XYZ file of C-alpha atoms in Angstrom:
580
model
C 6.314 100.014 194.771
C 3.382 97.797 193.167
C 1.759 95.654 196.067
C 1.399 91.954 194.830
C -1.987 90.378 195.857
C -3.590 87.452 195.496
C -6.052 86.357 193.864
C -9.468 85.150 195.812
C -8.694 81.440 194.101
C -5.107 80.989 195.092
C -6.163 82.572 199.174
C -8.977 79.476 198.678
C -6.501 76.962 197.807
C -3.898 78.531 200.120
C -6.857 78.100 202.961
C -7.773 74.636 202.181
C -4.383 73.641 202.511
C -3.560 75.259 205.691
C -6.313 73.480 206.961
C -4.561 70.632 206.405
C -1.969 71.658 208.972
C -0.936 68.801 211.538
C -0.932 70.611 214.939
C 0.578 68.425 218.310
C 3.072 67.675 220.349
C 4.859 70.433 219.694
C 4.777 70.035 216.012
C 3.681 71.993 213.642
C 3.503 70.395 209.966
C 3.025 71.642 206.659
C 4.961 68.486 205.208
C 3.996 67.742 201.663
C 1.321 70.255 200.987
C 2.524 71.811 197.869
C 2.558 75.790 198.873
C 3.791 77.823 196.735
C 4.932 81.066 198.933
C 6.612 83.581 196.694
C 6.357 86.967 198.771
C 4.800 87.761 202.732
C 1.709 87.926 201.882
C 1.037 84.382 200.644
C 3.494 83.300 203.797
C 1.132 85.604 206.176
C -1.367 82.859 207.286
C 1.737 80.540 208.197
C 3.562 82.967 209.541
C 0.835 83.818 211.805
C 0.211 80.467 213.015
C 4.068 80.039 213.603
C 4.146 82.949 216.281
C 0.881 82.115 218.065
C 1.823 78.377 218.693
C 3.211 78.022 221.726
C 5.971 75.843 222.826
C 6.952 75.133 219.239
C 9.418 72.660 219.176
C 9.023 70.769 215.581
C 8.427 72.864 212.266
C 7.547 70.742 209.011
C 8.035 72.566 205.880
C 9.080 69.809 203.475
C 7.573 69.600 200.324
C 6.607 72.730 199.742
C 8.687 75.809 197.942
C 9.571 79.416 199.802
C 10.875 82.518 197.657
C 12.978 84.753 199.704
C 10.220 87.334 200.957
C 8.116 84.086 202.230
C 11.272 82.890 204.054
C 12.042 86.119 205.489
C 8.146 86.433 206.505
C 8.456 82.926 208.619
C 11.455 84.025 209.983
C 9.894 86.959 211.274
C 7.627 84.627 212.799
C 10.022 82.615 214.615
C 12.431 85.502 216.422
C 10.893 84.109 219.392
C 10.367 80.298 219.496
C 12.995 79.425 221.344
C 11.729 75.993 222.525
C 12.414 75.084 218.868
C 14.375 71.792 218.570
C 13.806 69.747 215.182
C 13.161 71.806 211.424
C 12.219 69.476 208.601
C 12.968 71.616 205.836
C 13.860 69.560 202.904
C 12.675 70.185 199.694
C 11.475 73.652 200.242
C 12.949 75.055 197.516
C 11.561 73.461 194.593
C 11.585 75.601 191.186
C 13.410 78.227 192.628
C 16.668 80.593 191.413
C 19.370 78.856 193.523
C 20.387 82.477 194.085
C 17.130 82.660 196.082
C 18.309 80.019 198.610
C 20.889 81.265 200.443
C 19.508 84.631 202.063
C 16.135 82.646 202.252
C 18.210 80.301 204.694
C 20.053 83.058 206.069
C 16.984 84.857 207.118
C 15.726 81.472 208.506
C 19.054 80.329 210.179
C 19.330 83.858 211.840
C 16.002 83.705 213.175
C 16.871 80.196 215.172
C 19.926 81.817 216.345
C 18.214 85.460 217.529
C 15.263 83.537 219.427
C 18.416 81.411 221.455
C 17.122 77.995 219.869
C 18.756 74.726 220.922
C 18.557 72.557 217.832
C 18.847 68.524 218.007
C 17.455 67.736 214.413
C 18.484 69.988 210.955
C 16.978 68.378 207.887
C 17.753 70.185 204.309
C 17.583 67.629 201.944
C 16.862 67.608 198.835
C 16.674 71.059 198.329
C 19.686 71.184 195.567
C 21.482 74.341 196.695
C 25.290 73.966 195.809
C 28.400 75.131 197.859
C 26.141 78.617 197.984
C 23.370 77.173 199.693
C 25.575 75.271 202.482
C 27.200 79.299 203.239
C 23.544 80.145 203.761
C 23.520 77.647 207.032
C 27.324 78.608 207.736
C 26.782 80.471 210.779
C 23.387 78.449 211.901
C 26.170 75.593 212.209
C 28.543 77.453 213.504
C 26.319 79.155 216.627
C 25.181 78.246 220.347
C 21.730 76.877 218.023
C 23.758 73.577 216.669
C 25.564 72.831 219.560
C 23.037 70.660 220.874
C 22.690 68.956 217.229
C 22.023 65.543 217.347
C 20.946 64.884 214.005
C 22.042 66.736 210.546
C 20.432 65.491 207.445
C 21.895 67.496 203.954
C 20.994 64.628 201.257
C 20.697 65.645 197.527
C 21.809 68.726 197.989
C 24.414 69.596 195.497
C 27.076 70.624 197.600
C 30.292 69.461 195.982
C 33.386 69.869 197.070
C 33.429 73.244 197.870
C 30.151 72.704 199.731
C 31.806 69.752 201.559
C 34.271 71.673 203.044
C 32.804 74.560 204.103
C 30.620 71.930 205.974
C 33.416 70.250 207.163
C 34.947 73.814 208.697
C 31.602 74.652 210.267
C 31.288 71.717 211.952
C 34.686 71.933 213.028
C 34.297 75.370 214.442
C 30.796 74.447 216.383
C 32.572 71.832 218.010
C 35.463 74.399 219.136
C 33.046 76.402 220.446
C 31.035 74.023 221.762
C 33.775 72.315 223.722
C 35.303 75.962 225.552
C 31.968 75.761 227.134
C 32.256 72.614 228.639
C 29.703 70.786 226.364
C 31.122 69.319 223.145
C 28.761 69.045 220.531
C 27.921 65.446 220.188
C 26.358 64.797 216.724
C 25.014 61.638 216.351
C 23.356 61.048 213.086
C 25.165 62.597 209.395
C 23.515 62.122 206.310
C 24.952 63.526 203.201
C 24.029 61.464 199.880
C 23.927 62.451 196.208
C 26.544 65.283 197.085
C 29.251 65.190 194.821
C 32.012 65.340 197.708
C 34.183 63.573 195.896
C 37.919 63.172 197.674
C 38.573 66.298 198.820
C 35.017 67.081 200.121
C 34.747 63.315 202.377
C 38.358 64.331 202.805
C 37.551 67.826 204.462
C 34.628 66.080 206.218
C 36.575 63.322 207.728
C 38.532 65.623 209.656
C 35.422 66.787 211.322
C 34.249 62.865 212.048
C 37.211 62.038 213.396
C 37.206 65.368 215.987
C 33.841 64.606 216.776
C 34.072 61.056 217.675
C 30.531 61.007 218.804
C 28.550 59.765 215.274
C 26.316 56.192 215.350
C 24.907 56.779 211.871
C 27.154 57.798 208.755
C 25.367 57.787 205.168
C 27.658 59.166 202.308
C 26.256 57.171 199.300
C 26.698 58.340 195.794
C 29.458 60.715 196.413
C 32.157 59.986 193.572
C 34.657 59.294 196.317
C 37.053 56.370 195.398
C 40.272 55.263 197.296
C 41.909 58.172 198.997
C 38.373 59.363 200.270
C 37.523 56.269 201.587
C 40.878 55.635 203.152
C 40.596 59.510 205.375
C 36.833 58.113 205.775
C 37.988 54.376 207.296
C 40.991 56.907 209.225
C 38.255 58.673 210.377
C 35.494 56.303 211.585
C 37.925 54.584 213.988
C 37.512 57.275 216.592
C 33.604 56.831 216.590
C 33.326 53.982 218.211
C 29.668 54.055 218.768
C 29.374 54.128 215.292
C 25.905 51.519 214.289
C 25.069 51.873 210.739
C 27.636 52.811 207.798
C 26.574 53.551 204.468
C 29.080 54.407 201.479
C 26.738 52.776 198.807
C 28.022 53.526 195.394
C 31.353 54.532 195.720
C 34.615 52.924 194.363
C 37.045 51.451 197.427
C 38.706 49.374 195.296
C 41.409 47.416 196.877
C 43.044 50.066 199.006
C 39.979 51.319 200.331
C 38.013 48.262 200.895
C 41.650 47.392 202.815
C 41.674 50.517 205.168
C 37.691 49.902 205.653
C 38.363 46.824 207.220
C 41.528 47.814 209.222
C 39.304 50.659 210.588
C 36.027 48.552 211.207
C 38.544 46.263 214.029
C 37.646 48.940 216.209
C 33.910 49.108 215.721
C 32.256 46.938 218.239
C 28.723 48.462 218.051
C 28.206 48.204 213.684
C 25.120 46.569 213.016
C 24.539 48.413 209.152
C 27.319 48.151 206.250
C 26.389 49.220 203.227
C 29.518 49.025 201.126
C 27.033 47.918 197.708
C 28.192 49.155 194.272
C 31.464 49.984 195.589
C 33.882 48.233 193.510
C 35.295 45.916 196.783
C 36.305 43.638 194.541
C 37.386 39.858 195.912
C 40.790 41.073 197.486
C 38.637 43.579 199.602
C 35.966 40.941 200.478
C 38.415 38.918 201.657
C 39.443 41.611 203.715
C 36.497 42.194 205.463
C 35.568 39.001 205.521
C 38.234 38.690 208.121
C 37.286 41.330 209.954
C 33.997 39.753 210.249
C 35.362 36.717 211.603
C 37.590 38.424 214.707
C 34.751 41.459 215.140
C 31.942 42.935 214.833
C 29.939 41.290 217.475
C 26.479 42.322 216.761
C 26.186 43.226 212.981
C 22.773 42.807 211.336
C 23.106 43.712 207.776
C 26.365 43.522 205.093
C 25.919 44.642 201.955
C 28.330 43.578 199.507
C 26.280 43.763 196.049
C 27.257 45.023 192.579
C 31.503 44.905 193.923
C 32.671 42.825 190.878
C 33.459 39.647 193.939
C 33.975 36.036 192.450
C 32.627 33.129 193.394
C 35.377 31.997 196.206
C 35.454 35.392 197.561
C 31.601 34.815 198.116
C 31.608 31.861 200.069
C 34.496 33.692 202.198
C 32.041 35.658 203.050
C 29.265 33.870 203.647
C 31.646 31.419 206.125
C 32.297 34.365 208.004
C 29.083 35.280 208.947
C 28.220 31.871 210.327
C 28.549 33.026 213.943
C 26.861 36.365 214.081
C 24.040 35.384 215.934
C 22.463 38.855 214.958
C 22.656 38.940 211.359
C 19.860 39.572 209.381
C 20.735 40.345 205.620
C 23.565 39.510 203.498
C 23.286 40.911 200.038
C 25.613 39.620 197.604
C 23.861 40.229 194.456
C 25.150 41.936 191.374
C 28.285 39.759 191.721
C 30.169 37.639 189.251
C 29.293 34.253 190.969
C 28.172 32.326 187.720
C 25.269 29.782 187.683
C 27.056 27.471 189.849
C 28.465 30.208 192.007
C 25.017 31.074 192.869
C 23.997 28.032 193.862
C 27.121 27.193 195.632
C 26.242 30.313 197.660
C 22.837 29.273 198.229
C 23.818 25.600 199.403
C 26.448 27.144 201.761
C 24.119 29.425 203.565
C 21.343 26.750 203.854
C 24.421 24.063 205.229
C 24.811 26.840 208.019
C 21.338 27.495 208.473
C 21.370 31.233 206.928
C 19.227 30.716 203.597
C 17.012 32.989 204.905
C 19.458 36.033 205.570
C 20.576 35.877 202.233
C 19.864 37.937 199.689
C 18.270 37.591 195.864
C 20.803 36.934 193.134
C 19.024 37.847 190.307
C 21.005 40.166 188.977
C 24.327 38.290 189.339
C 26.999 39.545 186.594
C 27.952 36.362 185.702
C 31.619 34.839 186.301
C 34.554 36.302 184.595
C 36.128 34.789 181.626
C 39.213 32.824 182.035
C 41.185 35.082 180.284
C 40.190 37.358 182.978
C 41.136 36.271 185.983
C 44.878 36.765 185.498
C 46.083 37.898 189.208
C 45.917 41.284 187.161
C 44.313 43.980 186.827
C 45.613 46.743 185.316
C 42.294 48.843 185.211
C 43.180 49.530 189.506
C 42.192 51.920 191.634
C 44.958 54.414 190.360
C 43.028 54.644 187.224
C 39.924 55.599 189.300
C 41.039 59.090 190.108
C 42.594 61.632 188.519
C 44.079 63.420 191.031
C 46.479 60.429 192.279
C 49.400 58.820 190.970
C 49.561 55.620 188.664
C 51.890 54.135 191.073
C 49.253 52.262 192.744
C 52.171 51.734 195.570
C 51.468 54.699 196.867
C 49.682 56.342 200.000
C 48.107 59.227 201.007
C 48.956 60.767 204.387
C 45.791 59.689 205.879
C 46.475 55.784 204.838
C 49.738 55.557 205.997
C 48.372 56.250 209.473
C 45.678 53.774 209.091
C 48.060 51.024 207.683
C 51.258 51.779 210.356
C 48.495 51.167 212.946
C 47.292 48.366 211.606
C 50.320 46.734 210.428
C 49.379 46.145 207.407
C 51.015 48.266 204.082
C 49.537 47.609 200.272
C 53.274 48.360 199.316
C 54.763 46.412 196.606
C 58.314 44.483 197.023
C 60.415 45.375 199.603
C 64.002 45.572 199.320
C 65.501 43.172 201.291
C 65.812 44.617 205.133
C 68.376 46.824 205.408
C 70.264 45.123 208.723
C 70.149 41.886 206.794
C 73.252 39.745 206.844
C 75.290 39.638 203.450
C 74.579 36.404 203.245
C 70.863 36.358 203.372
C 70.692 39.308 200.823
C 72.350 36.724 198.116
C 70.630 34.457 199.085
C 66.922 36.024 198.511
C 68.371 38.030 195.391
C 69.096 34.357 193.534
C 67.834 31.667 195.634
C 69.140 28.173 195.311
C 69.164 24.848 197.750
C 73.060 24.697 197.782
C 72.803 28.520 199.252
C 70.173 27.601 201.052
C 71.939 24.934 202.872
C 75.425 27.045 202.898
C 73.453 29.468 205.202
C 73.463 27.269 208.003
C 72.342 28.486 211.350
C 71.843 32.121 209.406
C 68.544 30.429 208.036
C 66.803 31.486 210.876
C 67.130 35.201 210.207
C 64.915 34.673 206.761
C 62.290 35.004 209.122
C 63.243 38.700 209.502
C 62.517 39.390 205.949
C 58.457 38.247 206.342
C 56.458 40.139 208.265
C 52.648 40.481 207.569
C 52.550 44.522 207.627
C 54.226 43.643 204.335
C 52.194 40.672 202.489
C 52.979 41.181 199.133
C 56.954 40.537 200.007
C 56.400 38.077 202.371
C 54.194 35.961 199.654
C 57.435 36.276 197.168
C 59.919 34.999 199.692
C 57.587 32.190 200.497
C 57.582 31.313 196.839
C 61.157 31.350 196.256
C 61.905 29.562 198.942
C 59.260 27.209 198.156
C 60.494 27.107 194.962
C 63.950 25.160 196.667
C 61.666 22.113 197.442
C 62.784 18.521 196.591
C 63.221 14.685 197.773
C 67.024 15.269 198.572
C 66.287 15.086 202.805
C 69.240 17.776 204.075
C 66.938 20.133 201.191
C 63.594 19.388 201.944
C 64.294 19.216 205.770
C 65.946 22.754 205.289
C 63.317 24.278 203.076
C 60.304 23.314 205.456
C 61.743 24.043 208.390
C 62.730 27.403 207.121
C 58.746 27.645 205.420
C 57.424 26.508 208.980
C 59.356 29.779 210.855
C 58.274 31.861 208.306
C 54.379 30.663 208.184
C 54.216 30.349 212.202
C 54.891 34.048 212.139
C 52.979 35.840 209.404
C 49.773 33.498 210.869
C 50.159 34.213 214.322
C 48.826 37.694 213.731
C 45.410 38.994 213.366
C 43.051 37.451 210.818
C 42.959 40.305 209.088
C 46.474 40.317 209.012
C 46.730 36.663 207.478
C 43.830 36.784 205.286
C 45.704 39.649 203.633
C 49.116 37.381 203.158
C 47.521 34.366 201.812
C 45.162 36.388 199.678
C 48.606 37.859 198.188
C 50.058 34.464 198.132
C 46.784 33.346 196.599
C 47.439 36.043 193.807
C 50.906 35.228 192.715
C 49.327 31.476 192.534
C 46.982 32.975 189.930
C 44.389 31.856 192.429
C 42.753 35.016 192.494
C 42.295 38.430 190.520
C 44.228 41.141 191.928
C 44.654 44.289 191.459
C 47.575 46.498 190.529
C 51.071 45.654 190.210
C 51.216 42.212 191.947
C 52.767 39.957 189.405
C 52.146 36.393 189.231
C 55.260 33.784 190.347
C 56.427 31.242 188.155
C 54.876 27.594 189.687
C 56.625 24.448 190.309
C 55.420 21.333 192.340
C 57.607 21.955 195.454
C 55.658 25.476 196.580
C 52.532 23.614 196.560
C 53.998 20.793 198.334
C 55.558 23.205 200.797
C 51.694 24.194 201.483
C 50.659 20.704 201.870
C 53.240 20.136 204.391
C 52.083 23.774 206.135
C 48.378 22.908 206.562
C 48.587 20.036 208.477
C 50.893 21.745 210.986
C 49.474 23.038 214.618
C 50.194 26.450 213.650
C 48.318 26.871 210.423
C 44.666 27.948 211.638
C 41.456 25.782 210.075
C 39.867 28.972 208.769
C 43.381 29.746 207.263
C 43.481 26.269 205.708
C 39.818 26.888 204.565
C 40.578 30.171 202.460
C 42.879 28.463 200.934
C 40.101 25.191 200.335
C 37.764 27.935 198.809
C 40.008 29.210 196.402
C 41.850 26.085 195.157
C 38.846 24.240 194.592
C 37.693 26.701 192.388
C 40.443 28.200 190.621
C 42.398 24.614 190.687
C 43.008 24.131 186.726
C 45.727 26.657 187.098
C 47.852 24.718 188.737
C 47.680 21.954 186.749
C 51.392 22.157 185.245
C 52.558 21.138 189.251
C 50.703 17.762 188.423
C 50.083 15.467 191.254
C 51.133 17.977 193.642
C 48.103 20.013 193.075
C 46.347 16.990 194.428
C 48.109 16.449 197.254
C 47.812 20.015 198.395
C 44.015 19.870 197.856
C 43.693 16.498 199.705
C 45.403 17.503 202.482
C 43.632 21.056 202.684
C 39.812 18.969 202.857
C 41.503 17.040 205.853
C 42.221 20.159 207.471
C 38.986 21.493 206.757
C 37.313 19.044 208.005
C 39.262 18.420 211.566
């Protein structure tokens, strides 16, 4: 067999860039010199300087590219280094066969595992390997080596789905492993990006999170996952609850997702980093966690909302939310379709709280939507985002039905009436009128058994027919508000996550605000919107409540002008309450 040498100008350059090495603390560096090692003998130098440091507990090889025979060569060289702790090995592959990864890494990985390594810190980014490449690391993740792994860094790499879940099923296994022996593997720090997961990869993947229960840094951006990803994600995240920084930047929650995201971030007290930008949140979902803001997370820093298709009300939502976090630091709300005045708006409410500084540039807002637009409707939902779903938008996948039965809140659509109900009360709600209204008697108060806020979008359509029942006679107005009062006292008394998902429902059959789905808008007449003016001013209708509401109506108002005066009354008595 022909002997390849090299040539006295490539074992100069070699040299002179070797002596470039960074030597100390235990780390050895070849980061970013550009060394092309196709076979042992242009790894030999390397190599040799591998085995003769002692106490090697850091090896930098980023930014340079290893053919298999240089890989196995540096192996060689580290049978014995079993002090080692942290490998930097991204982007070592560079113009190489992506068949040549995977025993290059196997040769590496078995190595690490033969010298009786502890590894804290695995870093393989951006070295483009595919589902192939992430079997080269299998058993590496799988061994004694990664069951001290702390950090696990696998951006860029092109693993798909397949990739994902053999991931997933490694990481599952170390922690088996890890945990018969008394000492769990704890990882702390995942960082996927640029990966292709898609929903059955974050899917896979979640499993793992949620067994682990130990991570404080989660970045998935760029993934192609959309709703039933996110939702295992948000199902996932709950059990980590030292959880600090969360990045799903550019992928598509859409309502359900951006719904289960917040449900799942009421149990994050230590989040400090969201970075939910260029994920299709929409205003229904900013609203969402806008709430969650508002009853949580005590010591966030940064929320990125940008690029999520949110309207101007949802904005300033928002922005009121974050008025107490002493903490916060950045709130990016660009991309948006705030309009002109939006903008501003959002501008003058920050500065009014003092927080002009934390926010954001806006200079690539989208505009706001045309008036044709901004229906209640949207029939380009979530459903349509993924293939592999059904268009029934009403329905959930086995990991969201946990989150939402915990949370008590479902994105179901109508309800049948409940099943116990009286006779009575299911004629009643299946043609409404004030003479059967008033025929019910003492039986009104079991309408307040068919609301509940686990189920918004039904609760919002009894409100409205009921509402609907308004007028001057006394024994019907007296009987309408009372009954509105029960019903209201209960779906508010919840969590405000649980009530800024009614009235954003409510606020959707109005035609205050774009929705998405199936939720169709109600027919308006004065007497619902009276009904509301009555509601606000009552002790059980919270001012932040009563302020959603404000936000919305004030800037959505002209479709309500058909109820006349009573659109004024409402919004009169709704700047009263704001301002208590």
């Amino acid at each position: 067999m022909m002997r390849v040498t090299m040539a006295s100008d490539d074992i100069a350059q070699l040299a002179d860039a070797l002596s470039k090495t960074h030597v100390g603390d235990g780390e050895l560096s070849y980061k970013g010199l550009g060394l092309k090692l196709d076979n042992a003998e242009s790894a030999e130098q390397l190599a040799r300087d591998i085995k003769q440091y002692q106490g090697l507990r850091a090896l930098r090889l980023e930014g340079n590219t290893l053919g298999v025979e240089a890989a196995q060569a540096i192996a060689k060289a580290l049978e014995n280094k079993d002090m080692l702790q942290r490998c930097y090995w991204s982007d070592m592959f560079t113009g190489r066969l992506r068949s040549e990864i995977p025993p290059a890494l196997r040769s590496m990985g078995s190595a690490v595992m033969g010298a009786g390594a502890r590894l804290t810190e695995l870093d393989l980014s951006d070295n483009a390997f595919g589902p192939d490449g992430v079997k080269g690391i299998e058993q590496l993740l799988k061994s004694p080596s990664c069951h001290t792994l702390r950090e696990l860094k696998l951006n860029n790499c092109g693993m798909g789905i397949g990739g994902g879940k053999i991931l997933a099923e490694a990481l599952i296994e170390c922690h088996r492993q890890s945990s018969s022996l008394g000492a769990p593997l704890r990882l702390r720090v995942f960082i996927a990006g640029r990966n292709r997961l898609e929903n059955e990869g974050a899917s896979a993947l979640a499993k793992a999170f949620q067994l682990l229960g130990s991570l404080e840094e989660i970045h998935m951006p760029q993934n192609g996952i959309n709703y039933s990803g996110v939702m295992a994600l948000a199902s996932a995240i709950r059990h980590n609850p030292e959880l600090r920084v969360l990045n799903l930047n550019d992928n598509t929650f859409t309502k359900k997702g951006s719904l289960a995201m917040a449900q799942a971030l009421r149990h994050l007290r230590n989040i400090q980093v969201i970075n939910f930008g260029d994920c299709l949140v929409r205003s229904e979902g900013a609203v969402a966690l806008a709430a969650v803001l508002r009853e949580g997370l005590p010591i966030l820093k940064e929320l990125n909302l940008s690029f999520g298709e949110i309207t101007e009300a949802a904005a300033l939502v928002v922005a009121q939310a974050v008025a107490d976090k002493a903490d916060m630091e950045k709130l990016d709300l660009n991309g948006n379709c705030l309009g002109e005045e939006g903008c501003e708006a959002l501008r003058e409410a920050m500065e009014n709280m003092n927080k002009g500084d934390l926010l954001e540039s806006l200079s690539d807002d989208e505009g706001d939507e045309d008036d044709e637009d901004d229906s209640g409707n949207d029939d380009d939902d979530d459903d349509d985002d993924d293939d592999d779903v059904s268009d029934d938008c009403n329905e959930e996948n086995e990991e969201g039905s946990e989150i939402t039965k915990e949370n008590g809140i479902t994105t179901n659509g109508n309800s049948p009436v409940s099943p116990n109900s009286p006779a009575e009360i299911t004629s009643f709600l299946s043609c409404p009128s004030a003479e059967q209204l008033l025929q019910l008697g003492e039986l009104r108060t079991d309408l307040q058994q068919e609301v509940d806020a686990s189920e918004p979008q039904k609760a919002a359509d009894v409100i409205l027919k009921i509402g609907s029942l308004y007028s001057e006679d006394p024994e019907t107005k007296t009987a309408v508000l009372d009954t509105i009062d029960a019903m209201l006292k209960k779906l508010l008394s919840g969590s405000t996550l649980q009530s800024y998902c009614f009235l954003s429902t409510l606020l959707v059959m109005m035609g205050l605000l774009k929705g998405e789905g199936k939720t169709k808008k109600a027919l308006l007449v004065p007497g619902q919107l009276l009904c509301l003016e009555h509601a606000v001013q009552q002790e059980y209708f919270p001012k932040h409540d009563a302020s959603l509401l404000h936000i919305f109506l004030s800037r959505n108002g002209g479709v309500l002008k058909s109820c006349g005066s009573a659109r004024e009354r409402l919004s009169s008595a709704l700047e009263r309450r704001c301002q208590d």
